[in-house]
PDB file of C-alpha atoms in Angstrom:
ATOM      1  CA  MET A 234      43.788  69.788  -3.222  1.00  0.00           C
ATOM      2  CA  ALA A 235      42.807  73.115  -4.739  1.00  0.00           C
ATOM      3  CA  ARG A 236      40.003  74.077  -2.391  1.00  0.00           C
ATOM      4  CA  GLU A 237      41.675  72.780   0.766  1.00  0.00           C
ATOM      5  CA  SER A 238      44.786  74.870   0.129  1.00  0.00           C
ATOM      6  CA  LEU A 239      42.818  78.020  -0.633  1.00  0.00           C
ATOM      7  CA  LYS A 240      41.482  78.836   2.816  1.00  0.00           C
ATOM      8  CA  PRO A 241      41.853  82.506   3.830  1.00  0.00           C
ATOM      9  CA  ALA A 242      43.631  83.427   7.012  1.00  0.00           C
ATOM     10  CA  ALA A 243      41.889  85.313   9.769  1.00  0.00           C
ATOM     11  CA  SER A 244      42.087  89.092   9.494  1.00  0.00           C
ATOM     12  CA  ILE A 245      43.949  91.189  12.042  1.00  0.00           C
ATOM     13  CA  GLU A 246      42.393  94.364  13.380  1.00  0.00           C
ATOM     14  CA  SER A 247      44.454  97.513  13.005  1.00  0.00           C
ATOM     15  CA  ALA A 248      44.034 101.175  12.194  1.00  0.00           C
ATOM     16  CA  PRO A 249      42.256 101.292   8.808  1.00  0.00           C
ATOM     17  CA  LEU A 250      43.658 103.204   5.854  1.00  0.00           C
ATOM     18  CA  THR A 251      42.350 103.807   2.370  1.00  0.00           C
ATOM     19  CA  GLY A 252      43.540 100.665   0.657  1.00  0.00           C
ATOM     20  CA  PRO A 253      44.698  99.580  -2.792  1.00  0.00           C
ATOM     21  CA  ASP A 254      42.371  97.516  -4.936  1.00  0.00           C
ATOM     22  CA  PRO A 255      42.911  93.728  -4.695  1.00  0.00           C
ATOM     23  CA  VAL A 256      41.692  93.350  -8.284  1.00  0.00           C
ATOM     24  CA  ALA A 257      44.940  95.039  -9.358  1.00  0.00           C
ATOM     25  CA  VAL A 258      46.805  92.070  -7.844  1.00  0.00           C
ATOM     26  CA  VAL A 259      44.542  89.364  -9.252  1.00  0.00           C
ATOM     27  CA  LEU A 260      44.556  90.605 -12.855  1.00  0.00           C
ATOM     28  CA  PRO A 261      48.348  90.268 -13.418  1.00  0.00           C
ATOM     29  CA  ALA A 262      48.157  86.713 -12.077  1.00  0.00           C
ATOM     30  CA  LEU A 263      45.337  85.904 -14.503  1.00  0.00           C
ATOM     31  CA  ALA A 264      47.241  87.638 -17.306  1.00  0.00           C
ATOM     32  CA  SER A 265      50.238  85.407 -16.586  1.00  0.00           C
ATOM     33  CA  LEU A 266      48.029  82.386 -17.152  1.00  0.00           C
ATOM     34  CA  GLY A 267      46.651  84.052 -20.276  1.00  0.00           C
ATOM     35  CA  SER A 268      50.115  84.405 -21.770  1.00  0.00           C
ATOM     36  CA  ILE A 269      50.770  80.701 -21.231  1.00  0.00           C
ATOM     37  CA  VAL A 270      47.474  79.426 -22.633  1.00  0.00           C
ATOM     38  CA  SER A 271      47.962  81.574 -25.752  1.00  0.00           C
ATOM     39  CA  VAL A 272      49.956  78.576 -26.993  1.00  0.00           C
ATOM     40  CA  ALA A 273      46.519  77.188 -27.895  1.00  0.00           C
ATOM     41  CA  ALA A 274      46.414  79.421 -30.987  1.00  0.00           C
ATOM     42  CA  LEU A 275      49.184  77.382 -32.597  1.00  0.00           C
ATOM     43  CA  GLY A 276      46.932  74.335 -32.496  1.00  0.00           C
ATOM     44  CA  TRP A 277      44.598  75.654 -35.177  1.00  0.00           C
ATOM     45  CA  ILE A 278      46.767  77.860 -37.396  1.00  0.00           C
ATOM     46  CA  GLY A 279      48.867  76.322 -40.137  1.00  0.00           C
ATOM     47  CA  ARG A 280      52.406  75.327 -39.139  1.00  0.00           C
ATOM     48  CA  ASP A 281      54.919  73.744 -41.470  1.00  0.00           C
ATOM     49  CA  GLY A 282      57.988  73.959 -39.223  1.00  0.00           C
ATOM     50  CA  SER A 283      59.783  76.155 -41.752  1.00  0.00           C
ATOM     51  CA  ALA A 284      60.177  79.136 -39.420  1.00  0.00           C
ATOM     52  CA  LYS A 285      63.769  79.931 -38.524  1.00  0.00           C
ATOM     53  CA  PRO A 286      64.721  79.460 -34.852  1.00  0.00           C
ATOM     54  CA  ARG A 287      64.681  82.774 -33.011  1.00  0.00           C
ATOM     55  CA  ARG A 288      68.118  84.179 -32.307  1.00  0.00           C
ATOM     56  CA  GLY A 289      69.500  83.214 -28.921  1.00  0.00           C
ATOM     57  CA  ARG A 290      66.642  80.844 -28.146  1.00  0.00           C
ATOM     58  CA  ARG A 291      67.319  78.463 -25.289  1.00  0.00           C
ATOM     59  CA  SER A 292      66.796  74.711 -25.345  1.00  0.00           C
ATOM     60  CA  VAL A 293      63.217  73.453 -25.452  1.00  0.00           C
ATOM     61  CA  ALA A 294      63.715  71.448 -22.257  1.00  0.00           C
ATOM     62  CA  ALA A 295      64.855  74.578 -20.399  1.00  0.00           C
ATOM     63  CA  ILE A 296      61.887  76.589 -21.681  1.00  0.00           C
ATOM     64  CA  LEU A 297      59.390  73.932 -20.604  1.00  0.00           C
ATOM     65  CA  LYS A 298      61.060  73.619 -17.208  1.00  0.00           C
ATOM     66  CA  ASP A 299      60.873  77.379 -16.646  1.00  0.00           C
ATOM     67  CA  LEU A 300      57.208  77.545 -17.667  1.00  0.00           C
ATOM     68  CA  GLU A 301      56.413  74.670 -15.342  1.00  0.00           C
ATOM     69  CA  ARG A 302      58.124  76.585 -12.535  1.00  0.00           C
ATOM     70  CA  ASP A 303      56.155  79.709 -13.452  1.00  0.00           C
ATOM     71  CA  CYS A 304      52.917  77.751 -13.047  1.00  0.00           C
ATOM     72  CA  ARG A 305      54.002  76.424  -9.661  1.00  0.00           C
ATOM     73  CA  ASP A 306      54.835  79.967  -8.593  1.00  0.00           C
ATOM     74  CA  LEU A 307      51.393  81.073  -9.800  1.00  0.00           C
ATOM     75  CA  GLN A 308      49.818  78.416  -7.602  1.00  0.00           C
ATOM     76  CA  ASP A 309      51.696  79.893  -4.645  1.00  0.00           C
ATOM     77  CA  ALA A 310      50.692  83.421  -5.667  1.00  0.00           C
ATOM     78  CA  PHE A 311      46.991  82.553  -5.730  1.00  0.00           C
ATOM     79  CA  LYS A 312      47.338  80.901  -2.316  1.00  0.00           C
ATOM     80  CA  ARG A 313      48.966  84.058  -0.936  1.00  0.00           C
ATOM     81  CA  ILE A 314      46.231  86.224  -2.413  1.00  0.00           C
ATOM     82  CA  VAL A 315      43.537  84.125  -0.734  1.00  0.00           C
ATOM     83  CA  ARG A 316      45.325  84.221   2.618  1.00  0.00           C
ATOM     84  CA  GLY A 317      45.488  88.002   2.348  1.00  0.00           C
ATOM     85  CA  LEU A 318      41.888  88.567   1.255  1.00  0.00           C
ATOM     86  CA  PRO A 319      40.476  89.168   4.767  1.00  0.00           C
ATOM     87  CA  VAL A 320      42.930  92.063   5.053  1.00  0.00           C
ATOM     88  CA  LEU A 321      42.712  93.424   1.516  1.00  0.00           C
ATOM     89  CA  VAL A 322      38.911  93.251   1.319  1.00  0.00           C
ATOM     90  CA  SER A 323      38.209  94.381   4.868  1.00  0.00           C
ATOM     91  CA  GLY A 324      36.268  97.506   3.964  1.00  0.00           C
ATOM     92  CA  GLY A 325      34.928  96.872   0.485  1.00  0.00           C
ATOM     93  CA  GLY A 326      32.365  94.587  -1.065  1.00  0.00           C
ATOM     94  CA  GLY A 327      32.191  90.846  -0.629  1.00  0.00           C
ATOM     95  CA  THR A 328      34.373  88.578  -2.722  1.00  0.00           C
ATOM     96  CA  ALA A 329      31.306  87.140  -4.477  1.00  0.00           C
ATOM     97  CA  LEU A 330      30.598  90.494  -6.135  1.00  0.00           C
ATOM     98  CA  PRO A 331      31.730  90.894  -9.772  1.00  0.00           C
ATOM     99  CA  MET A 332      35.444  91.492 -10.224  1.00  0.00           C
ATOM    100  CA  LYS A 333      35.419  95.247 -10.682  1.00  0.00           C
ATOM    101  CA  PHE A 334      37.801  98.043  -9.753  1.00  0.00           C
ATOM    102  CA  GLY A 335      36.774 100.167  -6.794  1.00  0.00           C
ATOM    103  CA  MET A 336      34.364  97.628  -5.350  1.00  0.00           C
ATOM    104  CA  HIS A 337      36.469  95.561  -2.980  1.00  0.00           C
ATOM    105  CA  ALA A 338      38.908  97.689  -0.974  1.00  0.00           C
ATOM    106  CA  LEU A 339      37.993 100.745   1.050  1.00  0.00           C
ATOM    107  CA  ALA A 340      39.562 100.472   4.495  1.00  0.00           C
ATOM    108  CA  VAL A 341      42.695  98.355   4.825  1.00  0.00           C
ATOM    109  CA  PRO A 342      44.801  97.910   8.002  1.00  0.00           C
ATOM    110  CA  GLU A 343      48.281  99.374   7.858  1.00  0.00           C
ATOM    111  CA  HIS A 344      49.953  95.967   7.638  1.00  0.00           C
ATOM    112  CA  GLY A 345      47.744  95.257   4.619  1.00  0.00           C
ATOM    113  CA  GLN A 346      49.601  97.910   2.640  1.00  0.00           C
ATOM    114  CA  ALA A 347      52.860  95.970   2.906  1.00  0.00           C
ATOM    115  CA  LEU A 348      51.067  92.744   1.998  1.00  0.00           C
ATOM    116  CA  TYR A 349      49.591  94.387  -1.082  1.00  0.00           C
ATOM    117  CA  GLN A 350      52.980  95.677  -2.254  1.00  0.00           C
ATOM    118  CA  SER A 351      54.554  92.261  -1.726  1.00  0.00           C
ATOM    119  CA  LEU A 352      51.826  90.501  -3.713  1.00  0.00           C
ATOM    120  CA  LEU A 353      51.898  93.083  -6.490  1.00  0.00           C
ATOM    121  CA  SER A 354      55.666  92.765  -6.827  1.00  0.00           C
ATOM    122  CA  ALA A 355      55.446  88.960  -6.975  1.00  0.00           C
ATOM    123  CA  VAL A 356      52.686  88.737  -9.589  1.00  0.00           C
ATOM    124  CA  SER A 357      54.205  91.512 -11.707  1.00  0.00           C
ATOM    125  CA  ALA A 358      57.484  89.600 -11.875  1.00  0.00           C
ATOM    126  CA  LEU A 359      55.566  86.449 -12.787  1.00  0.00           C
ATOM    127  CA  LEU A 360      53.786  88.250 -15.609  1.00  0.00           C
ATOM    128  CA  LEU A 361      57.110  89.281 -17.141  1.00  0.00           C
ATOM    129  CA  ARG A 362      58.621  85.813 -16.726  1.00  0.00           C
ATOM    130  CA  SER A 363      55.672  83.827 -18.027  1.00  0.00           C
ATOM    131  CA  GLY A 364      55.254  86.180 -20.977  1.00  0.00           C
ATOM    132  CA  GLN A 365      58.884  85.735 -22.013  1.00  0.00           C
ATOM    133  CA  HIS A 366      58.884  81.972 -21.515  1.00  0.00           C
ATOM    134  CA  SER A 367      55.589  81.565 -23.406  1.00  0.00           C
ATOM    135  CA  HIS A 368      57.024  83.576 -26.285  1.00  0.00           C
ATOM    136  CA  GLU A 369      60.020  81.245 -26.367  1.00  0.00           C
ATOM    137  CA  LEU A 370      57.799  78.167 -26.294  1.00  0.00           C
ATOM    138  CA  MET A 371      55.674  79.409 -29.175  1.00  0.00           C
ATOM    139  CA  GLY A 372      58.839  80.031 -31.183  1.00  0.00           C
ATOM    140  CA  ALA A 373      59.993  76.457 -30.563  1.00  0.00           C
ATOM    141  CA  ILE A 374      56.639  75.156 -31.785  1.00  0.00           C
ATOM    142  CA  GLU A 375      56.635  77.406 -34.848  1.00  0.00           C
ATOM    143  CA  ASP A 376      60.069  76.240 -36.016  1.00  0.00           C
ATOM    144  CA  GLY A 377      59.251  72.579 -35.409  1.00  0.00           C
ATOM    145  CA  SER A 378      61.614  72.025 -32.474  1.00  0.00           C
ATOM    146  CA  LEU A 379      58.638  70.985 -30.340  1.00  0.00           C
ATOM    147  CA  GLU A 380      55.490  69.269 -31.583  1.00  0.00           C
ATOM    148  CA  PRO A 381      52.758  69.102 -28.927  1.00  0.00           C
ATOM    149  CA  THR A 382      50.049  66.501 -29.428  1.00  0.00           C
ATOM    150  CA  ASP A 383      46.518  67.478 -30.425  1.00  0.00           C
ATOM    151  CA  GLU A 384      45.407  66.614 -26.895  1.00  0.00           C
ATOM    152  CA  GLN A 385      47.974  69.003 -25.427  1.00  0.00           C
ATOM    153  CA  PHE A 386      46.864  71.830 -27.706  1.00  0.00           C
ATOM    154  CA  GLN A 387      43.290  71.066 -26.692  1.00  0.00           C
ATOM    155  CA  ALA A 388      44.234  71.287 -23.015  1.00  0.00           C
ATOM    156  CA  PHE A 389      45.719  74.750 -23.568  1.00  0.00           C
ATOM    157  CA  GLY A 390      42.536  75.733 -25.390  1.00  0.00           C
ATOM    158  CA  GLU A 391      40.278  74.490 -22.608  1.00  0.00           C
ATOM    159  CA  ALA A 392      42.280  76.445 -20.036  1.00  0.00           C
ATOM    160  CA  GLN A 393      42.001  79.528 -22.237  1.00  0.00           C
ATOM    161  CA  GLU A 394      38.225  79.136 -22.419  1.00  0.00           C
ATOM    162  CA  ARG A 395      37.995  78.903 -18.631  1.00  0.00           C
ATOM    163  CA  LEU A 396      39.905  82.171 -18.322  1.00  0.00           C
ATOM    164  CA  ASN A 397      37.739  83.878 -20.934  1.00  0.00           C
ATOM    165  CA  GLU A 398      34.612  82.728 -19.136  1.00  0.00           C
ATOM    166  CA  LEU A 399      35.663  84.612 -16.004  1.00  0.00           C
ATOM    167  CA  PHE A 400      35.419  87.889 -17.890  1.00  0.00           C
ATOM    168  CA  ALA A 401      32.417  86.960 -20.012  1.00  0.00           C
ATOM    169  CA  THR A 402      30.361  86.062 -16.933  1.00  0.00           C
ATOM    170  CA  ARG A 403      31.724  88.863 -14.710  1.00  0.00           C
ATOM    171  CA  ALA A 404      32.861  86.311 -12.156  1.00  0.00           C
ATOM    172  CA  GLY A 405      33.373  87.315  -8.546  1.00  0.00           C
ATOM    173  CA  LEU A 406      36.802  87.892  -7.050  1.00  0.00           C
ATOM    174  CA  LYS A 407      36.735  84.621  -5.092  1.00  0.00           C
ATOM    175  CA  THR A 408      35.698  82.607  -8.158  1.00  0.00           C
ATOM    176  CA  ALA A 409      38.408  84.242 -10.267  1.00  0.00           C
ATOM    177  CA  ILE A 410      41.091  83.348  -7.733  1.00  0.00           C
ATOM    178  CA  GLU A 411      39.908  79.757  -7.304  1.00  0.00           C
ATOM    179  CA  THR A 412      39.656  79.250 -11.066  1.00  0.00           C
ATOM    180  CA  GLY A 413      43.079  80.798 -11.590  1.00  0.00           C
ATOM    181  CA  PHE A 414      44.573  78.443  -9.033  1.00  0.00           C
ATOM    182  CA  ASP A 415      42.921  75.420 -10.657  1.00  0.00           C
ATOM    183  CA  ILE A 416      44.206  76.443 -14.095  1.00  0.00           C
ATOM    184  CA  ALA A 417      47.725  76.908 -12.715  1.00  0.00           C
ATOM    185  CA  VAL A 418      47.580  73.365 -11.316  1.00  0.00           C
ATOM    186  CA  GLN A 419      46.321  72.042 -14.655  1.00  0.00           C
ATOM    187  CA  LEU A 420      49.030  73.830 -16.645  1.00  0.00           C
ATOM    188  CA  THR A 421      51.757  72.647 -14.282  1.00  0.00           C
ATOM    189  CA  ALA A 422      50.809  69.029 -14.982  1.00  0.00           C
ATOM    190  CA  LEU A 423      50.451  69.698 -18.717  1.00  0.00           C
ATOM    191  CA  LEU A 424      53.881  71.297 -19.052  1.00  0.00           C
ATOM    192  CA  ALA A 425      55.484  68.564 -16.949  1.00  0.00           C
ATOM    193  CA  ALA A 426      54.000  65.960 -19.306  1.00  0.00           C
ATOM    194  CA  MET A 427      55.242  67.896 -22.343  1.00  0.00           C
ATOM    195  CA  ARG A 428      58.746  68.122 -20.894  1.00  0.00           C
ATOM    196  CA  GLU A 429      58.801  64.417 -20.030  1.00  0.00           C
ATOM    197  CA  ARG A 430      57.641  63.523 -23.546  1.00  0.00           C
ATOM    198  CA  TYR A 431      60.213  65.819 -25.157  1.00  0.00           C
ATOM    199  CA  VAL A 432      63.148  64.620 -23.060  1.00  0.00           C
ATOM    200  CA  GLY A 433      62.166  60.991 -23.568  1.00  0.00           C
ATOM    201  CA  ALA A 434      61.707  61.323 -27.337  1.00  0.00           C
TER     202      ALA A 434
END
């Protein structure tokens, strides 16, 4: 599923302009995933459920549903990024080169500027949403309203390690996008299972 849906579209020739860096679009998407997998930390620190519920916190079911939606939207965002790569990386280095600012975008067609702004707006909004929803979820876990299983905490931890590995190994742009998409798929299923377990409890 992941690889088949991540095929880039053909580029369109147009008058080239100095273009924005595609890494600046990919990093907020990865950071959105990072905010969600930070839940893993609660799996190994002490929790006694004595924390007071945060003021104005929404229901656990609503929080899980919103985070699941965030992950689905991240899947779509990574797909859009891949489809736009032939335009955004038209004058820079190849996508297999290490993910590094200034390496990938030099000459971008005029229509690529609008694509870049659209992608940046979408992933920036996702970063804000996922950060807020993750914060709410961690609060629900800390006060004992939600008790993920050890396996679920482990799944968050494994996803976190995959993200960390991208930076530790200086992964290429293409690898970072594909891995981000795979993690978004994994987290979508994980959060859906958590919501189903919570609602059915």
